[in-house]
Amino acid sequence: MADARFFQVAGPFTLGQLADLCRAELSTGAKADQVVVDVASLENAESQHISFLDNRKYLAAFAETKAGAVIVHPDVADRAPAGVTLLLSKDPYRAYAMVAQAFYPASAPTEWRAPTAWIDPSAQIGADCWIGPGAVIGANAEIGARCRIEANAVIGDGVVLGEGGKIGANASVCCAIIGRNVSIYPGARIGQDGFGFAMGAQGHLKVPQLGRVVIGDNVEIGANTTIDRGAGPDTVIGDGCWIDNLVQIGHNVQLGRGCVVVAQVGISGSTQFGDFVAAGGQVGFAGHLKIGMGAKIMAQSGVIGDIPAGQTYGGYPAVPRMEWLRQQALLSKLARDKKQR
Amino acid sequence: MADARFFQVAGPFTLGQLADLCRAELSTGAKADQVVVDVASLENAESQHISFLDNRKYLAAFAETKAGAVIVHPDVADRAPAGVTLLLSKDPYRAYAMVAQAFYPASAPTEWRAPTAWIDPSAQIGADCWIGPGAVIGANAEIGARCRIEANAVIGDGVVLGEGGKIGANASVCCAIIGRNVSIYPGARIGQDGFGFAMGAQGHLKVPQLGRVVIGDNVEIGANTTIDRGAGPDTVIGDGCWIDNLVQIGHNVQLGRGCVVVAQVGISGSTQFGDFVAAGGQVGFAGHLKIGMGAKIMAQSGVIGDIPAGQTYGGYPAVPRMEWLRQQALLSKLARDKKQR
Amino acid sequence: MADARFFQVAGPFTLGQLADLCRAELSTGAKADQVVVDVASLENAESQHISFLDNRKYLAAFAETKAGAVIVHPDVADRAPAGVTLLLSKDPYRAYAMVAQAFYPASAPTEWRAPTAWIDPSAQIGADCWIGPGAVIGANAEIGARCRIEANAVIGDGVVLGEGGKIGANASVCCAIIGRNVSIYPGARIGQDGFGFAMGAQGHLKVPQLGRVVIGDNVEIGANTTIDRGAGPDTVIGDGCWIDNLVQIGHNVQLGRGCVVVAQVGISGSTQFGDFVAAGGQVGFAGHLKIGMGAKIMAQSGVIGDIPAGQTYGGYPAVPRMEWLRQQALLSKLARDKKQR
């Protein structure tokens, strides 16, 4: 179903193969040798496609789908239309991810150095890298094998990029040490000076920013996101973090492993996240805070104090979720009462 | 009045010509053959200039203007200083737009392909395109006539750009089908992967993003704005939408016709806008919402539920505007009462 | 201590030299001829390093530091571990800035024009400029001496950049007149069209944007920040302003001298700041406002009215700080009371 101008489909696969690879259970009566040629949405799928249901908002679309097979949670299996084969999974979105990766595997880069790329002779480039037109790689940079450096990206002197890395079009990276399988999206800015200066009526005075950005393995950094290098300590992004578009990460910030940071979040300097912290869109964090492992922060919150591990916070100033909901409900009720008087 | 290093003025025009083209009525006693050589602000205009008044905040400047002519609403005509000719219009800002376009018409690009541009031989380039230094156009891309691709912009394989398009400096576009007369401003990012992954303690798993960005005609997309491609369905921007700078639009989002999205708004995945929705600056929208035709959302609001057509909402969570104003007034009053006790 | 791949240290210096240059007083018994080879954080410093303490959150690290010398405020001198020499300063962060600048002085650019840079023959380039690979400089641009134009940056026709300027990788500048010693960080967008159009059901109508961006001396503009040019008047950034990453500045905005604008702030069109205004992260300003000299606006606030000089405001709609704190405290108390009933 995907536009062939942009995507190449692999396969086909049988339902049995797909159920195996995503560890789902085929529904009773399913034909394991039924052939599927592509993934598709519930609305657009036809009988030779496989789809998925992960959000109850789309139960109506599920009930009317023409898909040949659907990956669903067992709890909603009874809502399936007749004739659809189900792949039952406790985590249908994860199962779908595996199936979609089978149909659309990430392709390894073809070795190429565009004639208009600028690669400093002292840079070390690993095997099988694709370096696009206008890309720039600075002196003594070290690029691992199978990296893809897209058009007009700029990699500064001395930067280290691990194997399997991808630097998007027009992105720039400097003063950074980056692990394996890291994707930096188009226009992201990694490693520039942080916002460090001593204010003064006779003029603000720049504080040299002497740290780096250190990024672990399997990290994704969204389009036009900015990550400043450390002021002295490093700015650190742990393994497996996913950072969305237009996020601001200040100098000396440290994210643990597997953190999820949604679009337009701002994290002020020296704040530290434990592992698996999740921050909703547009959240702002003051500086020098500690956010405990597994904490969740609701979208648009303003966090001005530490947050304990495992807690969900919301509002501004951010408080435990239930407290914030009570505040909102109370304010809403009082305003309604006042209107009626 | 505009700096000749950057802008070239056309004209001159007579007041009669200008009144005709902007459908304004000349005030009593106006000389239709009075010559005007340029537009200017109320403060800077001299007798050979035409200015406009659209915001009552500037009535004082209007009362003291030295402009030869001013476009105004009939309601404020009596505030004009003596000797100024008025062009009376029910929509003075729109009338001014027409006049200013006459003095500063958009210039058609001169055909040029910079020697340092990289254009894949399989790309189709229409007539009279200007392709700047370092611009990159990928394989099988289709660029319509009279497009302007600015320096170091990157257009990916297979992208379709309609006639009269403009891609700003350092912008990047991939996996996108774009209509006519679309302006994508410098640094905008169109078509990269959306924020799609299945979370898991053993590592988040990428969900292949198989949709496109489909953009209608006469759309403007601001500087450093990011629009992710769809996950399966497309991300769709309707005809005539105006999107400001630093806006985030997630995968599968659909905007109807003529929507206005002010700077730093974030729209989460799969949310749908009807036609002519207007979102103020820094508003955040949760995912999977439906925002009705003509709805207006006040700046900085947080929208976590559907909004009916034609309504104005504000606050977080966003509620009808009057309700939100009542909440604010009540809270302010209670806090003042408490202080006095 | 800084990574030699990215930073080159100068020095060494004696404590006497450093105390002189940062106007600090050596603590009793200090050896003015003690040699220091580098700066370092309190945690990482060893006996040959100098560190600083500026935030009481780090008193514990101060008490255990192995640094040879520390710059501190006299008030916390008694918390120093034995054997550490103190440099006493009323403004330890500013004193540290001076010391760090001595160890890591800003290096003057080496004259170079990358062979892949595109420099229009009519552009005037001052002495000792470094122009990186893929950089583009338009017709009639005027670049002062000792400028550094990083890789793939784009400078439009007619732009004026004062001496000592720095344009970061992939940044773009057009329709702008820029003073001396200005740093524009990677990906910043300066001078594009503002968000100016007359709305209408039959299509929004573009208003030509005929002003410029005029930037004073000693200004810093963060990564991926966007500053639109004026609509008729200019957009003006005063001397000594520091603007962080991902900030949006609309058309006709005027900032006075020495303003500090933290990341992700949005300033709508025609709003004016006096000198030394400070706006915390993610603040939003409506258009056509006047913010008085020295006003401070707390992070995430929404400002919809003028703010008098010298005041601190917070909340949405922003009110004087004490009023906002009272509102928050009251709401929190009411919600707690309600829970207990």
PDB file of N, CA and C in Angstrom, chain A residues 49-116:
ATOM      1  N   HIS A  49      -3.901  -8.069   2.832  1.00  0.00           N
ATOM      2  CA  HIS A  49      -3.114  -7.227   3.739  1.00  0.00           C
ATOM      3  C   HIS A  49      -3.293  -7.639   5.195  1.00  0.00           C
ATOM      4  N   ILE A  50      -2.306  -7.226   6.006  1.00  0.00           N
ATOM      5  CA  ILE A  50      -2.427  -7.389   7.452  1.00  0.00           C
ATOM      6  C   ILE A  50      -2.436  -6.006   8.091  1.00  0.00           C
ATOM      7  N   SER A  51      -3.288  -5.832   9.097  1.00  0.00           N
ATOM      8  CA  SER A  51      -3.410  -4.557   9.783  1.00  0.00           C
ATOM      9  C   SER A  51      -3.279  -4.783  11.288  1.00  0.00           C
ATOM     10  N   PHE A  52      -3.542  -3.750  12.076  1.00  0.00           N
ATOM     11  CA  PHE A  52      -3.470  -3.917  13.529  1.00  0.00           C
ATOM     12  C   PHE A  52      -4.437  -2.951  14.193  1.00  0.00           C
ATOM     13  N   LEU A  53      -4.819  -3.302  15.437  1.00  0.00           N
ATOM     14  CA  LEU A  53      -5.647  -2.416  16.267  1.00  0.00           C
ATOM     15  C   LEU A  53      -4.944  -2.264  17.604  1.00  0.00           C
ATOM     16  N   ASP A  54      -4.644  -1.014  17.970  1.00  0.00           N
ATOM     17  CA  ASP A  54      -3.937  -0.783  19.235  1.00  0.00           C
ATOM     18  C   ASP A  54      -4.638   0.242  20.093  1.00  0.00           C
ATOM     19  N   ASN A  55      -5.584   0.990  19.541  1.00  0.00           N
ATOM     20  CA  ASN A  55      -6.216   2.108  20.241  1.00  0.00           C
ATOM     21  C   ASN A  55      -7.728   1.926  20.103  1.00  0.00           C
ATOM     22  N   ARG A  56      -8.418   1.841  21.240  1.00  0.00           N
ATOM     23  CA  ARG A  56      -9.844   1.538  21.226  1.00  0.00           C
ATOM     24  C   ARG A  56     -10.649   2.596  20.469  1.00  0.00           C
ATOM     25  N   LYS A  57     -10.047   3.759  20.239  1.00  0.00           N
ATOM     26  CA  LYS A  57     -10.737   4.764  19.420  1.00  0.00           C
ATOM     27  C   LYS A  57     -11.050   4.238  18.023  1.00  0.00           C
ATOM     28  N   TYR A  58     -10.335   3.211  17.607  1.00  0.00           N
ATOM     29  CA  TYR A  58     -10.516   2.727  16.240  1.00  0.00           C
ATOM     30  C   TYR A  58     -11.253   1.392  16.171  1.00  0.00           C
ATOM     31  N   LEU A  59     -12.014   1.079  17.226  1.00  0.00           N
ATOM     32  CA  LEU A  59     -12.783  -0.175  17.232  1.00  0.00           C
ATOM     33  C   LEU A  59     -13.805  -0.199  16.094  1.00  0.00           C
ATOM     34  N   ALA A  60     -14.376   0.957  15.775  1.00  0.00           N
ATOM     35  CA  ALA A  60     -15.379   0.986  14.700  1.00  0.00           C
ATOM     36  C   ALA A  60     -14.729   0.631  13.362  1.00  0.00           C
ATOM     37  N   ALA A  61     -13.529   1.157  13.128  1.00  0.00           N
ATOM     38  CA  ALA A  61     -12.819   0.828  11.891  1.00  0.00           C
ATOM     39  C   ALA A  61     -12.477  -0.659  11.865  1.00  0.00           C
ATOM     40  N   PHE A  62     -12.132  -1.193  13.036  1.00  0.00           N
ATOM     41  CA  PHE A  62     -11.820  -2.621  13.139  1.00  0.00           C
ATOM     42  C   PHE A  62     -13.040  -3.451  12.733  1.00  0.00           C
ATOM     43  N   ALA A  63     -14.194  -3.041  13.237  1.00  0.00           N
ATOM     44  CA  ALA A  63     -15.419  -3.814  12.984  1.00  0.00           C
ATOM     45  C   ALA A  63     -15.788  -3.837  11.507  1.00  0.00           C
ATOM     46  N   GLU A  64     -15.243  -2.901  10.750  1.00  0.00           N
ATOM     47  CA  GLU A  64     -15.616  -2.814   9.328  1.00  0.00           C
ATOM     48  C   GLU A  64     -14.449  -3.092   8.399  1.00  0.00           C
ATOM     49  N   THR A  65     -13.328  -3.511   8.938  1.00  0.00           N
ATOM     50  CA  THR A  65     -12.147  -3.662   8.093  1.00  0.00           C
ATOM     51  C   THR A  65     -12.314  -4.784   7.082  1.00  0.00           C
ATOM     52  N   LYS A  66     -11.686  -4.583   5.929  1.00  0.00           N
ATOM     53  CA  LYS A  66     -11.654  -5.617   4.892  1.00  0.00           C
ATOM     54  C   LYS A  66     -10.316  -6.343   4.883  1.00  0.00           C
ATOM     55  N   ALA A  67      -9.501  -6.106   5.926  1.00  0.00           N
ATOM     56  CA  ALA A  67      -8.174  -6.732   5.990  1.00  0.00           C
ATOM     57  C   ALA A  67      -8.288  -8.245   6.026  1.00  0.00           C
ATOM     58  N   GLY A  68      -7.295  -8.915   5.462  1.00  0.00           N
ATOM     59  CA  GLY A  68      -7.255 -10.359   5.555  1.00  0.00           C
ATOM     60  C   GLY A  68      -6.899 -10.820   6.942  1.00  0.00           C
ATOM     61  N   ALA A  69      -6.082 -10.053   7.625  1.00  0.00           N
ATOM     62  CA  ALA A  69      -5.653 -10.418   8.981  1.00  0.00           C
ATOM     63  C   ALA A  69      -5.409  -9.152   9.777  1.00  0.00           C
ATOM     64  N   VAL A  70      -5.653  -9.249  11.091  1.00  0.00           N
ATOM     65  CA  VAL A  70      -5.438  -8.104  11.985  1.00  0.00           C
ATOM     66  C   VAL A  70      -4.751  -8.587  13.254  1.00  0.00           C
ATOM     67  N   ILE A  71      -3.746  -7.825  13.689  1.00  0.00           N
ATOM     68  CA  ILE A  71      -3.090  -8.096  14.964  1.00  0.00           C
ATOM     69  C   ILE A  71      -3.859  -7.339  16.042  1.00  0.00           C
ATOM     70  N   VAL A  72      -4.377  -8.047  17.033  1.00  0.00           N
ATOM     71  CA  VAL A  72      -5.174  -7.409  18.084  1.00  0.00           C
ATOM     72  C   VAL A  72      -4.875  -8.041  19.433  1.00  0.00           C
ATOM     73  N   HIS A  73      -5.293  -7.319  20.470  1.00  0.00           N
ATOM     74  CA  HIS A  73      -5.251  -7.855  21.822  1.00  0.00           C
ATOM     75  C   HIS A  73      -6.394  -8.872  21.948  1.00  0.00           C
ATOM     76  N   PRO A  74      -6.175  -9.967  22.670  1.00  0.00           N
ATOM     77  CA  PRO A  74      -7.240 -10.971  22.817  1.00  0.00           C
ATOM     78  C   PRO A  74      -8.538 -10.380  23.366  1.00  0.00           C
ATOM     79  N   ASP A  75      -8.435  -9.311  24.165  1.00  0.00           N
ATOM     80  CA  ASP A  75      -9.645  -8.740  24.779  1.00  0.00           C
ATOM     81  C   ASP A  75     -10.651  -8.202  23.774  1.00  0.00           C
ATOM     82  N   VAL A  76     -10.179  -7.836  22.593  1.00  0.00           N
ATOM     83  CA  VAL A  76     -11.126  -7.270  21.627  1.00  0.00           C
ATOM     84  C   VAL A  76     -11.372  -8.206  20.446  1.00  0.00           C
ATOM     85  N   ALA A  77     -10.921  -9.421  20.585  1.00  0.00           N
ATOM     86  CA  ALA A  77     -11.049 -10.381  19.488  1.00  0.00           C
ATOM     87  C   ALA A  77     -12.501 -10.550  19.049  1.00  0.00           C
ATOM     88  N   ASP A  78     -13.417 -10.444  20.024  1.00  0.00           N
ATOM     89  CA  ASP A  78     -14.830 -10.669  19.693  1.00  0.00           C
ATOM     90  C   ASP A  78     -15.441  -9.527  18.891  1.00  0.00           C
ATOM     91  N   ARG A  79     -14.723  -8.451  18.713  1.00  0.00           N
ATOM     92  CA  ARG A  79     -15.231  -7.336  17.918  1.00  0.00           C
ATOM     93  C   ARG A  79     -14.837  -7.450  16.451  1.00  0.00           C
ATOM     94  N   ALA A  80     -14.148  -8.523  16.100  1.00  0.00           N
ATOM     95  CA  ALA A  80     -13.655  -8.669  14.730  1.00  0.00           C
ATOM     96  C   ALA A  80     -14.799  -8.970  13.766  1.00  0.00           C
ATOM     97  N   PRO A  81     -14.737  -8.447  12.570  1.00  0.00           N
ATOM     98  CA  PRO A  81     -15.739  -8.814  11.571  1.00  0.00           C
ATOM     99  C   PRO A  81     -15.510 -10.257  11.118  1.00  0.00           C
ATOM    100  N   ALA A  82     -16.553 -10.855  10.601  1.00  0.00           N
ATOM    101  CA  ALA A  82     -16.448 -12.247  10.158  1.00  0.00           C
ATOM    102  C   ALA A  82     -15.424 -12.369   9.028  1.00  0.00           C
ATOM    103  N   GLY A  83     -14.693 -13.473   9.049  1.00  0.00           N
ATOM    104  CA  GLY A  83     -13.799 -13.745   7.934  1.00  0.00           C
ATOM    105  C   GLY A  83     -12.410 -13.177   8.077  1.00  0.00           C
ATOM    106  N   VAL A  84     -12.169 -12.401   9.121  1.00  0.00           N
ATOM    107  CA  VAL A  84     -10.838 -11.836   9.320  1.00  0.00           C
ATOM    108  C   VAL A  84     -10.035 -12.755  10.234  1.00  0.00           C
ATOM    109  N   THR A  85      -8.835 -13.083   9.814  1.00  0.00           N
ATOM    110  CA  THR A  85      -7.958 -13.858  10.673  1.00  0.00           C
ATOM    111  C   THR A  85      -7.313 -12.936  11.694  1.00  0.00           C
ATOM    112  N   LEU A  86      -7.248 -13.382  12.944  1.00  0.00           N
ATOM    113  CA  LEU A  86      -6.635 -12.559  13.985  1.00  0.00           C
ATOM    114  C   LEU A  86      -5.279 -13.118  14.395  1.00  0.00           C
ATOM    115  N   LEU A  87      -4.334 -12.242  14.622  1.00  0.00           N
ATOM    116  CA  LEU A  87      -3.088 -12.596  15.282  1.00  0.00           C
ATOM    117  C   LEU A  87      -3.168 -11.981  16.670  1.00  0.00           C
ATOM    118  N   LEU A  88      -3.331 -12.834  17.670  1.00  0.00           N
ATOM    119  CA  LEU A  88      -3.586 -12.352  19.027  1.00  0.00           C
ATOM    120  C   LEU A  88      -2.277 -12.099  19.744  1.00  0.00           C
ATOM    121  N   SER A  89      -2.162 -10.886  20.313  1.00  0.00           N
ATOM    122  CA  SER A  89      -0.919 -10.501  20.984  1.00  0.00           C
ATOM    123  C   SER A  89      -1.245  -9.602  22.163  1.00  0.00           C
ATOM    124  N   LYS A  90      -0.533  -9.775  23.241  1.00  0.00           N
ATOM    125  CA  LYS A  90      -0.714  -8.896  24.393  1.00  0.00           C
ATOM    126  C   LYS A  90      -0.208  -7.486  24.102  1.00  0.00           C
ATOM    127  N   ASP A  91       0.665  -7.370  23.133  1.00  0.00           N
ATOM    128  CA  ASP A  91       1.224  -6.047  22.784  1.00  0.00           C
ATOM    129  C   ASP A  91       1.123  -5.879  21.271  1.00  0.00           C
ATOM    130  N   PRO A  92      -0.101  -5.594  20.793  1.00  0.00           N
ATOM    131  CA  PRO A  92      -0.298  -5.608  19.335  1.00  0.00           C
ATOM    132  C   PRO A  92       0.536  -4.560  18.585  1.00  0.00           C
ATOM    133  N   TYR A  93       0.859  -3.441  19.235  1.00  0.00           N
ATOM    134  CA  TYR A  93       1.630  -2.415  18.531  1.00  0.00           C
ATOM    135  C   TYR A  93       3.063  -2.896  18.314  1.00  0.00           C
ATOM    136  N   ARG A  94       3.615  -3.549  19.332  1.00  0.00           N
ATOM    137  CA  ARG A  94       4.960  -4.101  19.202  1.00  0.00           C
ATOM    138  C   ARG A  94       4.976  -5.230  18.156  1.00  0.00           C
ATOM    139  N   ALA A  95       3.937  -6.060  18.179  1.00  0.00           N
ATOM    140  CA  ALA A  95       3.851  -7.142  17.194  1.00  0.00           C
ATOM    141  C   ALA A  95       3.750  -6.568  15.771  1.00  0.00           C
ATOM    142  N   TYR A  96       2.938  -5.517  15.641  1.00  0.00           N
ATOM    143  CA  TYR A  96       2.835  -4.868  14.329  1.00  0.00           C
ATOM    144  C   TYR A  96       4.190  -4.307  13.892  1.00  0.00           C
ATOM    145  N   ALA A  97       4.928  -3.716  14.839  1.00  0.00           N
ATOM    146  CA  ALA A  97       6.248  -3.170  14.495  1.00  0.00           C
ATOM    147  C   ALA A  97       7.127  -4.256  13.867  1.00  0.00           C
ATOM    148  N   MET A  98       7.074  -5.461  14.444  1.00  0.00           N
ATOM    149  CA  MET A  98       7.904  -6.556  13.918  1.00  0.00           C
ATOM    150  C   MET A  98       7.458  -6.973  12.520  1.00  0.00           C
ATOM    151  N   VAL A  99       6.153  -7.037  12.337  1.00  0.00           N
ATOM    152  CA  VAL A  99       5.618  -7.413  11.020  1.00  0.00           C
ATOM    153  C   VAL A  99       5.956  -6.351   9.975  1.00  0.00           C
ATOM    154  N   ALA A 100       5.775  -5.094  10.350  1.00  0.00           N
ATOM    155  CA  ALA A 100       6.062  -4.021   9.390  1.00  0.00           C
ATOM    156  C   ALA A 100       7.556  -3.978   9.054  1.00  0.00           C
ATOM    157  N   GLN A 101       8.400  -4.273  10.039  1.00  0.00           N
ATOM    158  CA  GLN A 101       9.842  -4.322   9.754  1.00  0.00           C
ATOM    159  C   GLN A 101      10.184  -5.457   8.793  1.00  0.00           C
ATOM    160  N   ALA A 102       9.405  -6.530   8.851  1.00  0.00           N
ATOM    161  CA  ALA A 102       9.646  -7.624   7.905  1.00  0.00           C
ATOM    162  C   ALA A 102       9.300  -7.194   6.475  1.00  0.00           C
ATOM    163  N   PHE A 103       8.207  -6.479   6.327  1.00  0.00           N
ATOM    164  CA  PHE A 103       7.814  -6.018   4.991  1.00  0.00           C
ATOM    165  C   PHE A 103       8.680  -4.854   4.503  1.00  0.00           C
ATOM    166  N   TYR A 104       9.143  -4.052   5.428  1.00  0.00           N
ATOM    167  CA  TYR A 104       9.946  -2.872   5.067  1.00  0.00           C
ATOM    168  C   TYR A 104      11.237  -2.839   5.876  1.00  0.00           C
ATOM    169  N   PRO A 105      12.146  -3.772   5.583  1.00  0.00           N
ATOM    170  CA  PRO A 105      13.386  -3.814   6.370  1.00  0.00           C
ATOM    171  C   PRO A 105      14.245  -2.573   6.092  1.00  0.00           C
ATOM    172  N   ALA A 106      14.941  -2.128   7.141  1.00  0.00           N
ATOM    173  CA  ALA A 106      15.880  -1.017   6.961  1.00  0.00           C
ATOM    174  C   ALA A 106      16.974  -1.480   6.005  1.00  0.00           C
ATOM    175  N   SER A 107      17.206  -0.689   4.987  1.00  0.00           N
ATOM    176  CA  SER A 107      18.208  -1.112   4.000  1.00  0.00           C
ATOM    177  C   SER A 107      19.597  -0.626   4.402  1.00  0.00           C
ATOM    178  N   ALA A 108      20.571  -1.473   4.182  1.00  0.00           N
ATOM    179  CA  ALA A 108      21.958  -1.093   4.460  1.00  0.00           C
ATOM    180  C   ALA A 108      22.395  -0.081   3.406  1.00  0.00           C
ATOM    181  N   PRO A 109      23.219   0.884   3.799  1.00  0.00           N
ATOM    182  CA  PRO A 109      23.661   1.865   2.804  1.00  0.00           C
ATOM    183  C   PRO A 109      24.588   1.246   1.756  1.00  0.00           C
ATOM    184  N   THR A 110      24.484   1.751   0.555  1.00  0.00           N
ATOM    185  CA  THR A 110      25.419   1.392  -0.514  1.00  0.00           C
ATOM    186  C   THR A 110      26.624   2.315  -0.414  1.00  0.00           C
ATOM    187  N   GLU A 111      27.807   1.759  -0.520  1.00  0.00           N
ATOM    188  CA  GLU A 111      28.986   2.619  -0.375  1.00  0.00           C
ATOM    189  C   GLU A 111      29.008   3.656  -1.496  1.00  0.00           C
ATOM    190  N   TRP A 112      29.083   4.915  -1.102  1.00  0.00           N
ATOM    191  CA  TRP A 112      29.153   6.015  -2.073  1.00  0.00           C
ATOM    192  C   TRP A 112      29.682   7.264  -1.398  1.00  0.00           C
ATOM    193  N   ARG A 113      30.534   7.972  -2.108  1.00  0.00           N
ATOM    194  CA  ARG A 113      30.935   9.291  -1.626  1.00  0.00           C
ATOM    195  C   ARG A 113      30.616  10.274  -2.732  1.00  0.00           C
ATOM    196  N   ALA A 114      29.627  11.104  -2.509  1.00  0.00           N
ATOM    197  CA  ALA A 114      29.234  12.047  -3.545  1.00  0.00           C
ATOM    198  C   ALA A 114      30.423  12.942  -3.903  1.00  0.00           C
ATOM    199  N   PRO A 115      30.573  13.217  -5.197  1.00  0.00           N
ATOM    200  CA  PRO A 115      31.703  14.066  -5.610  1.00  0.00           C
ATOM    201  C   PRO A 115      31.682  15.446  -4.951  1.00  0.00           C
ATOM    202  N   THR A 116      30.500  15.923  -4.561  1.00  0.00           N
ATOM    203  CA  THR A 116      30.445  17.249  -3.936  1.00  0.00           C
ATOM    204  C   THR A 116      30.508  17.183  -2.416  1.00  0.00           C
TER     205      THR A 116
END
